[in-house]
Amino acid sequence: MITNRLSQWLTQAGDELYGFALALAPDERAARRLLRQWAVALRSHPPTTWNDDELLTRLYQVATVMFTQPVQRRPAPPAIPLLGPLRALPLPQRMVVLAYSVLGAEHTRLARIVGLEADEALSLLEQAVRQLAPVTGHALSVDVSSSECQIIHRAFLDPPNYLMMFEKVRQHLQTCPHCRIFEREWQETMRSLRPALRRLVQATPLPAAECKRLLQATIAPRTRLGQLAPLVGLLTFVGLMTVIVLPGLFRNPFTVIATGAAEPTVSAAELVARALMHGGIPEPEGPPIWHARYQTIWYFNNRTVAPLYAEIWHDRANPARHRLQLRHIEGGAPYEFQLGDGLRRLYYAIDGAYAPSLYGDLPIRALPNEPELVVAELDPTEQQVAFHARRTTGPWSIVPNYLHQAAAAPDLRLLGRQRIGERLAYIVSFRGISPVDLPADEAEPVTVLMAIGEQDGHVLSVTELIGPPGSTQTSRVVWRLVEFNWLVSGEQIRDAFTFIRAWNGRAEATSGSVQDLFDPAWPLVRAGYVVLPIVSDGGYPSPSDDQNGSFGNILSDSQIIPAKPPLGIEQAMLLRLQGPTLNGAIYSGPGKRLVIAFDRLPGVDTSISVEIIGPWRVRIEPMRGQRYRVAIESNTRQRRGVGGGRLALDVFGFSRDELRALISSLQPIYRVDLSAQAALFGIK
């Protein structure tokens, strides 16, 4: 029994095991002795569970007994230069940094693996990373400004703790330069160290002869399990569904109705098509006004993630009356808020922490904790446009994005049915690209498990299994229905749709601040901000003194746009948000967005190499949320501000090759034939 179970596990994780042994032992010969002693220990005391944490913990326990005294360490192989500095660390530090980087273990798992308290395990982790940071070309700051800094440092080390402390961390970073430096160095160090350690443990495959010796070190079973292989497969499936996936998905009592072994009454493709009809959030039958709360996550940048509640209030009898908001699960003012009264007025607010996800580097007024609030006069039809537009951006786009991927996925399959509270849901799975992670050209696929309501196609949850199939995978819930209820009393309805009751942010609305919007889908773009260019007889723009047709006093080299409309773009706006001249442009279309900020550079990662694309020096940074952030400068030696240009791009829905083609077409606006883009800009 032990031999067969070990053989199955080694088939999946043998190379990783050998990599851990090489890191924990002083040299390769000692690593092989360590593995044999580990196999003997498994024979004497079989593990209760055959998972990576349990078996690698046992390996560490054997190593602590075998290597109690300092031993001479042989040089690391040239192909694995990190192995030498890693072996120089104390054994507990080695194990902690490996488990953190390779297994993705958080504080509770780290503590269990090394047999210490969670705080001690995190302390070992910080010490280990501090020692290894110089290998990656970084150094962790030791400076602090108060006793609170150590608590903030620990939050950076431990993602679950960081999520719980997000608001406290954000407030502390506003006033503490030392912690801002520590955060930046920690993120940059781990960005280099984590993949390096993963490559290290996978660099040397477990030799076949050594695998055979490990199996021989265990007692061979009297009967073979080959005939029971189908049962093992079924148990594995049931274990995945009932132990790993479903409790994490729903956090509510559930009852297994059927598994994949039962005859399904509907196909996975039919379920997905049903959900696509309404984007995964249907209009429920019952009283006209309803409220739903979903738990989700969003990355404000590549280093900052927040657990959010995405909430929706809607009146089925008056589809224009709605309210949408994104807020931190611990409370506070919304990061994004939109309320349509269904008659004549729309309220919209966005916090500066979330605004770059939609508006890139444009000079809008929103700052972190200081939202920009817009009050606009919109008729019911325009309010519905605003409602549907919000549900295609940010965290609201997670479910529609995954549904479209599922509809095209060749491996889409139905796993079974589950009772979730009073709802019966089907579980479908497929391999896809996470909407909250990097663009498809840069990201690794994840296994997606989606729970879809049987009757109405309501997407109740989406869970990602991160990692290659058949290896260690980490689960992450990116969408989950938390609460659903009807609003029936007048007090409930007034609380939901009256601005002064619903809004709890810092910005205030007054009757004199009502604005006209150019497009309800872009509520920060007031009508007065949009410049409608006047085109000369040759098709090129010309200066004008008219409010809605002026490029300012001059047309400069810093005002740069695509010479040809990007594929899939249906609308374009030239913007004058601040000052007398153009500040940027927005190009948009179904599933695509290009935001250009003139005469400024975004804060892209300085480690990203420069590309030369046509006349431009370009740095392209893949961003979470399937975006690219791009810094562009003229490829000249001219002094900054004299000739040439610079600009910031925030791009969504384009591949890297499409982005490069777009960049190569960029031209100063006075050289662009706008008559070819007249329909996009609304030029008549």
XYZ file of C-alpha atoms in Angstrom:
684
model
C 0.000 0.000 0.000
C 2.755 2.466 0.982
C 4.772 1.595 -2.125
C 1.887 2.198 -4.533
C 0.857 5.451 -2.899
C 4.457 6.649 -2.888
C 4.874 5.644 -6.530
C 1.799 7.654 -7.500
C 3.003 10.697 -5.604
C 6.546 10.504 -6.999
C 5.144 10.391 -10.517
C 3.620 13.823 -9.915
C 6.048 15.457 -7.490
C 9.271 13.413 -7.589
C 11.350 16.153 -9.233
C 10.120 18.717 -6.702
C 10.963 16.333 -3.849
C 14.482 15.859 -5.200
C 14.922 19.626 -5.500
C 13.884 20.116 -1.866
C 16.314 17.385 -0.789
C 19.190 19.012 -2.694
C 18.448 22.305 -0.972
C 18.131 20.831 2.528
C 21.217 18.607 2.302
C 24.845 19.826 2.035
C 25.477 17.994 -1.251
C 23.951 15.528 -3.696
C 25.183 12.408 -1.914
C 23.707 13.602 1.371
C 20.469 14.465 -0.451
C 20.096 10.863 -1.601
C 20.747 9.568 1.925
C 18.127 12.005 3.168
C 15.559 10.680 0.702
C 16.174 7.054 1.708
C 15.803 7.870 5.403
C 12.621 9.727 4.534
C 11.232 6.669 2.730
C 12.073 4.486 5.745
C 10.263 6.975 7.990
C 7.194 6.764 5.764
C 7.282 2.968 6.045
C 7.470 3.144 9.839
C 4.837 5.847 10.224
C 2.648 6.110 7.131
C 1.304 9.626 6.501
C -2.365 10.275 7.158
C -2.651 12.317 3.950
C -0.574 12.042 0.781
C -0.214 15.687 -0.115
C 2.824 17.868 -0.756
C 2.723 19.694 2.580
C 2.591 16.480 4.614
C 5.328 14.640 2.729
C 7.714 17.585 2.459
C 7.185 18.320 6.151
C 8.301 14.765 6.866
C 11.366 15.360 4.673
C 12.239 18.464 6.690
C 11.796 16.578 9.972
C 14.207 13.875 8.825
C 16.688 16.538 7.681
C 16.665 18.224 11.092
C 17.700 14.920 12.663
C 20.342 14.023 10.073
C 22.028 17.413 9.767
C 22.277 18.581 13.358
C 25.983 19.461 13.082
C 27.580 21.887 10.587
C 29.050 20.024 7.655
C 31.349 21.021 4.835
C 29.329 22.143 1.848
C 30.508 21.333 -1.636
C 30.204 24.021 -4.321
C 26.824 24.237 -5.995
C 26.595 23.133 -9.641
C 27.288 26.019 -12.065
C 23.831 25.527 -13.579
C 22.216 26.268 -10.202
C 24.105 29.283 -8.778
C 21.380 30.079 -6.223
C 21.878 26.701 -4.521
C 25.099 27.805 -2.793
C 23.648 30.870 -1.004
C 20.522 28.860 -0.180
C 22.528 26.060 1.456
C 24.372 28.683 3.521
C 21.129 29.524 5.345
C 20.116 27.722 8.550
C 17.921 24.720 7.809
C 14.632 26.257 9.105
C 15.149 29.378 6.972
C 15.789 27.235 3.902
C 12.615 25.262 4.412
C 10.484 28.332 5.055
C 11.634 30.261 1.995
C 11.233 27.169 -0.204
C 7.723 26.435 1.084
C 6.734 30.081 0.676
C 8.112 30.432 -2.854
C 7.504 26.974 -4.319
C 4.402 25.745 -2.477
C 2.802 29.169 -2.036
C 2.428 28.509 1.705
C 1.021 31.314 3.857
C 1.724 31.796 7.588
C -0.386 28.921 8.951
C 1.056 26.400 6.504
C 4.594 27.676 7.083
C 4.145 27.286 10.817
C 2.826 23.742 10.419
C 5.648 22.729 8.085
C 8.502 23.872 10.346
C 6.702 23.194 13.654
C 6.799 26.779 14.950
C 4.401 29.582 15.768
C 3.217 31.641 12.800
C 5.112 34.773 13.896
C 8.323 32.772 14.238
C 7.856 31.261 10.789
C 7.344 34.715 9.216
C 10.404 35.995 11.064
C 12.463 33.147 9.575
C 11.068 33.983 6.146
C 12.069 37.635 6.390
C 15.571 36.660 7.574
C 15.972 34.197 4.703
C 14.814 36.638 2.032
C 17.028 39.351 3.515
C 20.044 37.026 3.126
C 19.119 35.977 -0.423
C 18.095 39.431 -1.692
C 21.647 40.460 -2.728
C 21.752 37.427 -5.042
C 18.869 39.006 -6.978
C 20.462 42.464 -6.956
C 18.273 43.883 -4.181
C 18.486 44.698 -0.478
C 15.647 44.923 2.052
C 15.574 48.140 4.042
C 16.033 47.882 7.824
C 14.841 51.436 8.519
C 11.598 51.978 10.411
C 9.744 55.072 11.568
C 7.602 53.552 14.331
C 6.769 50.318 16.107
C 3.901 49.833 13.655
C 6.351 49.352 10.779
C 7.140 45.774 11.823
C 3.430 44.911 11.691
C 3.206 46.440 8.221
C 6.299 44.489 7.107
C 4.665 41.240 8.212
C 1.583 42.138 6.182
C 3.729 42.337 3.034
C 5.124 38.871 3.815
C 1.740 37.247 4.317
C -0.895 37.816 1.575
C -3.949 36.710 3.654
C -2.920 39.075 6.439
C -2.308 41.820 3.898
C -5.852 41.469 2.587
C -7.280 41.770 6.089
C -5.116 44.826 6.856
C -5.407 46.470 3.448
C -6.901 49.771 4.638
C -4.469 50.049 7.561
C -1.505 49.313 5.284
C -2.659 51.843 2.718
C -2.988 54.580 5.358
C 0.403 53.751 6.880
C 2.178 53.860 3.512
C 0.912 57.380 2.896
C 3.041 58.687 5.785
C 5.926 56.192 6.041
C 8.639 56.382 3.350
C 10.609 53.543 4.987
C 7.744 51.087 4.552
C 7.167 52.237 0.979
C 10.813 51.417 0.266
C 10.529 48.062 2.057
C 7.393 47.157 0.092
C 9.002 48.027 -3.230
C 12.177 46.077 -2.444
C 10.225 43.103 -1.085
C 8.079 42.900 -4.205
C 11.054 43.285 -6.548
C 13.106 40.744 -4.602
C 10.313 38.165 -4.604
C 9.587 38.819 -8.274
C 13.114 37.557 -8.964
C 13.561 35.092 -6.102
C 10.303 33.168 -6.366
C 10.760 31.960 -9.977
C 14.461 31.335 -9.308
C 13.654 29.018 -6.402
C 10.980 27.266 -8.432
C 13.468 26.672 -11.221
C 15.971 25.428 -8.662
C 13.729 22.685 -7.293
C 12.771 21.637 -10.833
C 16.255 21.843 -12.357
C 17.373 18.306 -11.509
C 14.935 15.442 -12.208
C 14.732 12.620 -9.703
C 17.001 9.884 -11.150
C 15.100 6.746 -12.116
C 17.527 4.582 -10.124
C 16.983 6.711 -7.031
C 13.212 6.503 -7.450
C 13.520 2.728 -7.566
C 15.606 2.712 -4.358
C 13.001 4.824 -2.575
C 10.250 2.390 -3.503
C 12.403 -0.539 -2.409
C 12.869 1.134 0.975
C 9.185 0.636 1.677
C 7.412 -2.631 2.322
C 5.785 -4.016 -0.805
C 2.031 -4.608 -0.374
C 0.625 -8.135 -0.541
C -2.024 -7.161 -3.091
C -1.885 -4.808 -5.967
C -4.204 -1.857 -6.345
C -4.150 -1.937 -10.141
C -7.641 -3.419 -10.288
C -8.886 -0.614 -8.061
C -7.537 2.187 -10.263
C -11.029 3.333 -11.359
C -12.070 3.554 -7.712
C -8.958 5.568 -6.896
C -9.840 7.960 -9.735
C -13.385 8.338 -8.458
C -12.186 8.957 -4.898
C -9.723 11.526 -6.186
C -12.515 13.346 -8.018
C -14.861 13.271 -5.018
C -12.013 14.441 -2.800
C -11.312 17.369 -5.093
C -14.947 18.400 -5.244
C -15.885 17.965 -1.605
C -12.680 18.718 0.279
C -10.681 21.254 -1.725
C -12.966 23.108 -4.063
C -16.509 23.357 -2.794
C -16.031 24.434 0.841
C -13.768 27.229 -0.371
C -16.281 28.239 -3.003
C -19.431 28.561 -1.031
C -18.731 28.736 2.733
C -22.303 27.547 3.139
C -23.848 24.127 3.851
C -24.274 22.059 0.716
C -25.441 18.609 -0.211
C -23.993 16.464 -2.974
C -26.757 15.678 -5.451
C -24.753 14.099 -8.252
C -21.218 13.754 -9.532
C -19.785 13.368 -12.981
C -20.785 9.696 -12.898
C -24.493 10.587 -13.181
C -26.322 11.272 -16.425
C -26.470 15.065 -16.806
C -29.765 16.679 -17.774
C -28.015 19.628 -19.448
C -24.671 20.055 -21.164
C -21.907 22.395 -20.036
C -22.239 24.359 -23.297
C -25.972 24.873 -22.694
C -25.314 26.135 -19.164
C -22.726 28.613 -20.378
C -24.972 29.834 -23.210
C -27.806 30.327 -20.725
C -25.553 32.370 -18.427
C -24.163 34.436 -21.313
C -27.637 35.742 -22.109
C -27.446 38.024 -19.061
C -23.726 38.062 -18.239
C -24.058 35.653 -15.325
C -26.292 37.933 -13.215
C -29.933 37.334 -14.180
C -33.002 39.387 -13.368
C -34.624 37.124 -10.731
C -38.330 36.412 -10.655
C -40.161 37.875 -7.687
C -40.561 41.436 -6.367
C -39.179 44.014 -8.803
C -36.327 45.379 -6.648
C -33.478 43.116 -5.568
C -29.975 43.306 -4.112
C -27.007 40.944 -4.550
C -23.586 41.042 -2.914
C -20.602 39.200 -4.366
C -17.150 38.732 -2.896
C -14.308 39.246 -5.358
C -10.752 40.576 -5.632
C -9.029 43.231 -7.711
C -5.462 44.356 -8.248
C -5.066 48.140 -8.163
C -1.571 47.604 -9.521
C 0.813 44.652 -9.755
C 1.606 44.837 -6.038
C -1.668 45.870 -4.398
C -4.674 43.564 -4.213
C -7.888 44.107 -2.281
C -10.755 41.775 -1.336
C -13.933 43.517 -2.414
C -17.679 43.326 -2.214
C -19.293 43.999 -5.583
C -22.900 44.997 -4.867
C -25.820 45.609 -7.168
C -29.293 46.992 -6.530
C -31.706 46.949 -9.459
C -35.340 47.700 -10.181
C -36.714 45.311 -12.780
C -39.832 47.460 -13.205
C -37.682 50.514 -14.008
C -34.436 49.154 -15.529
C -32.795 52.583 -15.412
C -32.971 52.691 -11.612
C -29.871 50.997 -10.280
C -26.943 51.210 -7.918
C -23.548 49.554 -8.243
C -20.612 49.813 -5.883
C -17.244 48.238 -5.156
C -15.982 48.463 -1.594
C -13.458 46.782 0.673
C -14.879 43.836 2.593
C -13.888 45.530 5.855
C -16.015 48.569 5.027
C -15.208 52.168 4.206
C -16.181 54.351 1.276
C -16.648 52.677 -2.112
C -13.802 52.510 -4.604
C -16.449 52.932 -7.303
C -20.059 54.036 -6.892
C -22.838 54.578 -9.411
C -26.488 55.379 -8.724
C -29.127 56.050 -11.358
C -32.443 57.328 -9.985
C -34.316 56.001 -13.031
C -35.660 59.448 -13.942
C -33.167 62.221 -14.621
C -30.038 62.027 -12.486
C -26.942 59.828 -12.295
C -24.328 59.933 -9.520
C -20.873 58.490 -10.096
C -17.748 58.455 -7.916
C -14.380 56.747 -8.228
C -11.478 56.584 -5.783
C -7.958 57.388 -6.933
C -6.734 53.911 -5.977
C -9.111 52.264 -8.460
C -9.272 54.972 -11.148
C -6.116 53.864 -13.081
C -7.852 50.552 -13.830
C -10.224 52.510 -16.104
C -8.647 55.890 -16.823
C -4.948 55.001 -16.951
C -2.680 57.995 -16.332
C -5.096 60.713 -17.401
C -4.975 63.732 -15.048
C -8.347 63.189 -13.382
C -9.142 64.737 -10.005
C -9.508 61.517 -7.989
C -6.816 60.671 -5.419
C -6.547 57.723 -2.981
C -9.194 58.293 -0.304
C -10.316 61.445 -2.150
C -12.811 60.318 -4.814
C -14.010 62.365 -7.719
C -17.805 62.708 -7.724
C -19.895 63.534 -10.787
C -23.607 64.382 -10.772
C -25.124 64.311 -14.241
C -28.472 64.922 -15.876
C -29.291 61.730 -17.804
C -32.590 60.397 -19.108
C -33.595 56.775 -18.345
C -32.149 55.438 -21.602
C -28.767 57.041 -20.887
C -28.837 55.703 -17.336
C -29.289 52.184 -18.690
C -26.262 52.722 -20.932
C -24.256 53.720 -17.850
C -25.542 50.687 -15.939
C -24.529 48.186 -18.620
C -21.181 49.921 -19.193
C -20.178 49.562 -15.545
C -20.913 45.840 -15.668
C -18.249 45.334 -18.344
C -15.327 46.897 -16.446
C -13.123 46.005 -13.482
C -14.298 43.192 -11.188
C -17.729 43.257 -12.840
C -16.082 41.920 -16.013
C -14.739 38.741 -14.355
C -17.854 36.636 -14.909
C -18.651 37.784 -18.498
C -14.979 37.331 -19.415
C -14.910 33.768 -18.120
C -18.252 32.936 -19.728
C -16.939 33.993 -23.146
C -13.795 31.924 -22.566
C -15.902 28.931 -21.509
C -18.069 29.183 -24.628
C -14.949 28.825 -26.796
C -13.034 26.360 -24.593
C -12.366 22.970 -26.233
C -12.030 21.304 -22.816
C -15.284 22.632 -21.322
C -16.910 19.856 -19.316
C -19.586 19.279 -16.714
C -18.328 17.932 -13.390
C -21.580 17.499 -11.505
C -24.323 19.189 -9.473
C -24.301 20.667 -5.982
C -26.932 21.947 -3.585
C -25.830 25.418 -2.430
C -28.275 26.530 0.230
C -31.620 26.557 -1.555
C -30.049 26.640 -5.019
C -29.086 23.759 -7.258
C -25.953 24.503 -9.268
C -23.922 22.735 -11.919
C -20.122 22.803 -11.758
C -18.353 23.275 -15.097
C -14.605 23.381 -15.660
C -12.189 24.489 -18.374
C -8.705 25.956 -18.785
C -8.626 29.727 -19.202
C -6.778 32.992 -18.566
C -7.648 34.800 -15.345
C -9.288 38.231 -15.872
C -7.619 39.494 -12.681
C -4.108 38.534 -13.777
C -1.750 39.481 -16.602
C -2.758 39.610 -20.288
C -3.077 36.316 -22.145
C 0.325 36.683 -23.847
C 2.028 36.905 -20.445
C -0.097 34.682 -18.173
C -0.193 30.974 -17.412
C -3.601 29.298 -17.872
C -5.579 28.317 -14.793
C -8.198 25.624 -14.268
C -11.552 27.348 -13.816
C -14.379 25.859 -11.759
C -17.638 27.732 -12.253
C -20.889 27.093 -10.370
C -23.922 27.992 -12.514
C -27.507 27.980 -11.254
C -29.606 25.243 -12.843
C -32.748 27.293 -13.401
C -31.585 30.811 -14.253
C -27.912 30.560 -15.302
C -26.816 32.634 -12.303
C -23.017 32.333 -11.867
C -22.781 31.694 -8.140
C -19.017 31.331 -7.892
C -15.787 31.148 -9.854
C -12.696 29.447 -8.452
C -9.281 29.269 -10.101
C -6.873 26.389 -9.572
C -3.449 27.892 -10.230
C -0.708 25.570 -11.448
C -0.353 22.876 -14.109
C -2.895 20.020 -13.967
C -1.491 17.024 -12.143
C 0.847 19.106 -9.966
C 0.459 21.168 -6.823
C -2.311 23.720 -7.394
C -3.429 26.697 -5.324
C -7.116 27.591 -5.268
C -8.326 31.192 -5.440
C -11.959 32.302 -5.303
C -12.423 35.317 -7.591
C -16.242 35.548 -7.515
C -18.789 34.275 -4.999
C -22.398 35.135 -4.233
C -22.514 36.137 -0.561
C -26.012 37.520 -0.137
C -29.227 37.950 -2.099
C -32.441 39.591 -0.937
C -35.530 41.479 -2.062
C -36.293 45.075 -1.202
C -39.985 45.415 -0.422
C -40.457 48.187 2.147
C -40.375 51.860 1.287
C -37.547 52.411 3.773
C -35.375 49.733 2.146
C -35.961 51.202 -1.299
C -35.181 54.752 -0.159
C -31.961 53.543 1.482
C -30.911 51.865 -1.741
C -31.663 54.616 -4.270
C -31.447 57.920 -2.373
C -27.987 59.405 -2.879
C -27.649 61.109 0.498
C -28.486 57.789 2.216
C -26.407 55.513 -0.004
C -23.204 57.539 -0.380
C -20.707 57.526 2.506
C -17.644 58.943 0.752
C -15.859 62.244 1.340
C -16.980 64.042 -1.820
C -20.204 66.041 -1.661
C -22.835 66.772 -4.287
C -24.587 70.111 -4.642
C -27.374 71.258 -6.899
C -24.966 73.587 -8.687
C -22.531 70.815 -9.600
C -24.747 68.990 -12.119
C -22.767 68.178 -15.273
C -23.441 67.149 -18.857
C -21.663 63.942 -19.893
C -20.270 63.292 -23.345
C -20.830 59.529 -23.003
C -22.615 57.808 -20.069
C -20.127 54.923 -20.368
C -17.327 57.342 -19.307
C -18.881 59.334 -16.445
C -15.707 61.286 -15.606
C -15.638 62.695 -19.134
C -17.830 65.760 -19.003
C -19.070 67.214 -22.267
C -16.863 70.273 -21.839
C -13.741 68.106 -21.621
C -14.127 66.653 -25.129
C -12.541 68.518 -28.021
C -14.160 67.978 -31.416
C -11.354 68.701 -33.873
C -11.831 71.009 -36.802
C -10.347 69.385 -39.886
C -8.763 71.323 -42.729
C -9.415 70.584 -46.384
C -6.513 68.132 -46.422
C -7.988 66.133 -43.529
C -5.504 67.398 -40.941
C -6.541 69.152 -37.697
C -6.172 72.912 -37.368
C -6.110 75.191 -34.323
C -9.331 76.980 -33.434
C -10.577 79.362 -30.805
C -13.901 77.563 -30.461
C -14.498 75.910 -27.074
C -15.255 72.494 -28.556
C -12.823 72.641 -31.446
C -9.625 74.052 -29.993
C -6.307 72.285 -29.588
C -5.019 75.249 -27.632
C -2.552 77.770 -28.905
C -0.336 75.186 -30.631
C -0.366 71.631 -31.881
C 2.691 70.098 -30.231
C 4.818 66.996 -30.673
C 3.559 65.706 -27.316
C 0.004 65.230 -28.643
C 0.370 61.775 -30.194
C -2.348 59.410 -31.429
C -2.547 56.358 -33.733
C -2.390 57.310 -37.389
C -4.842 54.493 -38.130
C -7.810 53.478 -35.956
C -6.935 50.381 -33.884
C -8.909 47.289 -34.859
C -12.126 46.912 -32.852
C -12.314 50.560 -31.761
C -15.715 52.213 -32.256
C -15.332 55.556 -30.477
C -12.561 58.074 -29.786
C -12.397 61.226 -27.637
C -9.727 63.931 -27.507
C -9.662 65.340 -23.981
C -8.763 68.627 -22.363
C -9.106 67.756 -18.676
C -6.734 70.381 -17.268
C -5.090 73.505 -18.658
C -5.434 75.072 -22.096
C -4.178 72.209 -24.275
C -5.039 68.590 -24.947
C -4.212 66.157 -22.117
C -5.030 62.828 -23.724
C -7.379 60.598 -25.663
C -9.618 57.585 -25.083
C -10.310 54.949 -27.743
C -12.922 52.314 -26.871
C -14.824 49.412 -28.370
C -16.327 46.095 -27.267
C -13.725 44.458 -25.039
C -11.049 47.021 -25.970
C -9.745 50.206 -24.401
C -6.822 52.502 -25.205
C -6.172 55.433 -22.859
C -3.430 57.888 -23.888
C -2.048 60.561 -21.553
C -0.007 63.198 -23.400
C 3.316 64.620 -22.228
C 3.795 62.320 -19.247
C 5.425 58.995 -18.444
C 3.804 56.305 -16.265
C 5.656 54.733 -13.368
C 6.418 51.426 -15.058
C 8.769 48.900 -13.475
C 12.305 50.195 -13.973
C 13.607 46.661 -14.534
C 11.670 46.375 -17.815
C 13.959 46.643 -20.810
C 13.570 49.327 -23.464
C 12.351 48.358 -26.939
C 12.839 50.462 -30.050
C 9.613 50.511 -32.078
C 9.846 52.832 -35.050
C 10.841 56.283 -33.764
C 9.964 55.422 -30.157
C 11.748 54.155 -27.054
C 9.199 51.921 -25.367
C 8.833 50.072 -22.067
C 5.831 47.726 -21.896
C 4.720 46.488 -18.476
C 2.062 43.734 -18.298
C -0.458 44.673 -15.615
C -2.966 42.726 -13.571
C -6.477 43.008 -14.922
C -5.215 41.948 -18.390
C -3.830 45.418 -19.133
C -0.570 46.795 -20.491
C 0.982 49.981 -19.182
C 3.389 51.602 -21.628
C 5.958 54.393 -21.331
C 6.890 55.954 -24.675
C 9.565 58.530 -25.471
C 10.905 59.842 -28.716
C 14.025 57.956 -29.751
C 16.116 61.104 -30.156
C 18.939 62.743 -28.252
C 17.094 66.024 -28.094
C 16.698 67.707 -24.755
C 13.458 66.810 -22.992
C 10.757 69.293 -23.849
C 12.348 70.333 -27.130
C 11.028 68.279 -30.034
C 10.030 64.633 -29.829
C 7.337 63.572 -27.385
C 6.451 61.349 -24.476
C 3.234 59.707 -23.452
C 1.629 57.061 -21.252
C -0.568 54.297 -22.651
C -2.966 52.101 -20.718
C -4.200 49.297 -22.973
C -6.856 46.629 -22.477
C -8.010 43.966 -24.930
C -4.952 44.036 -27.225
C -2.280 41.365 -27.652
C 1.376 42.352 -27.326
C 1.820 42.143 -31.108
C -1.253 44.306 -31.673
C 0.110 46.763 -29.133
C 3.467 46.972 -30.920
C 1.685 47.582 -34.228
C -0.382 50.316 -32.582
C 2.759 51.972 -31.171
C 4.493 51.882 -34.541
C 1.576 53.868 -36.023
C 1.741 56.697 -33.461
C 2.146 60.177 -34.909
C 1.833 63.749 -33.621
C -1.780 64.686 -34.095
C -1.043 67.454 -36.602
C 0.347 64.782 -38.960
C -2.694 62.505 -38.733
C -5.424 62.543 -41.369
C -8.412 62.739 -39.033
C -10.871 62.547 -41.900
C -10.167 58.779 -41.934
C -11.251 58.672 -38.267
C -14.122 61.132 -38.548
C -16.775 58.652 -37.416
C -14.765 57.720 -34.319
C -14.351 61.330 -33.168
C -17.838 62.388 -34.129
C -16.590 64.785 -36.815
C -19.381 65.786 -39.175
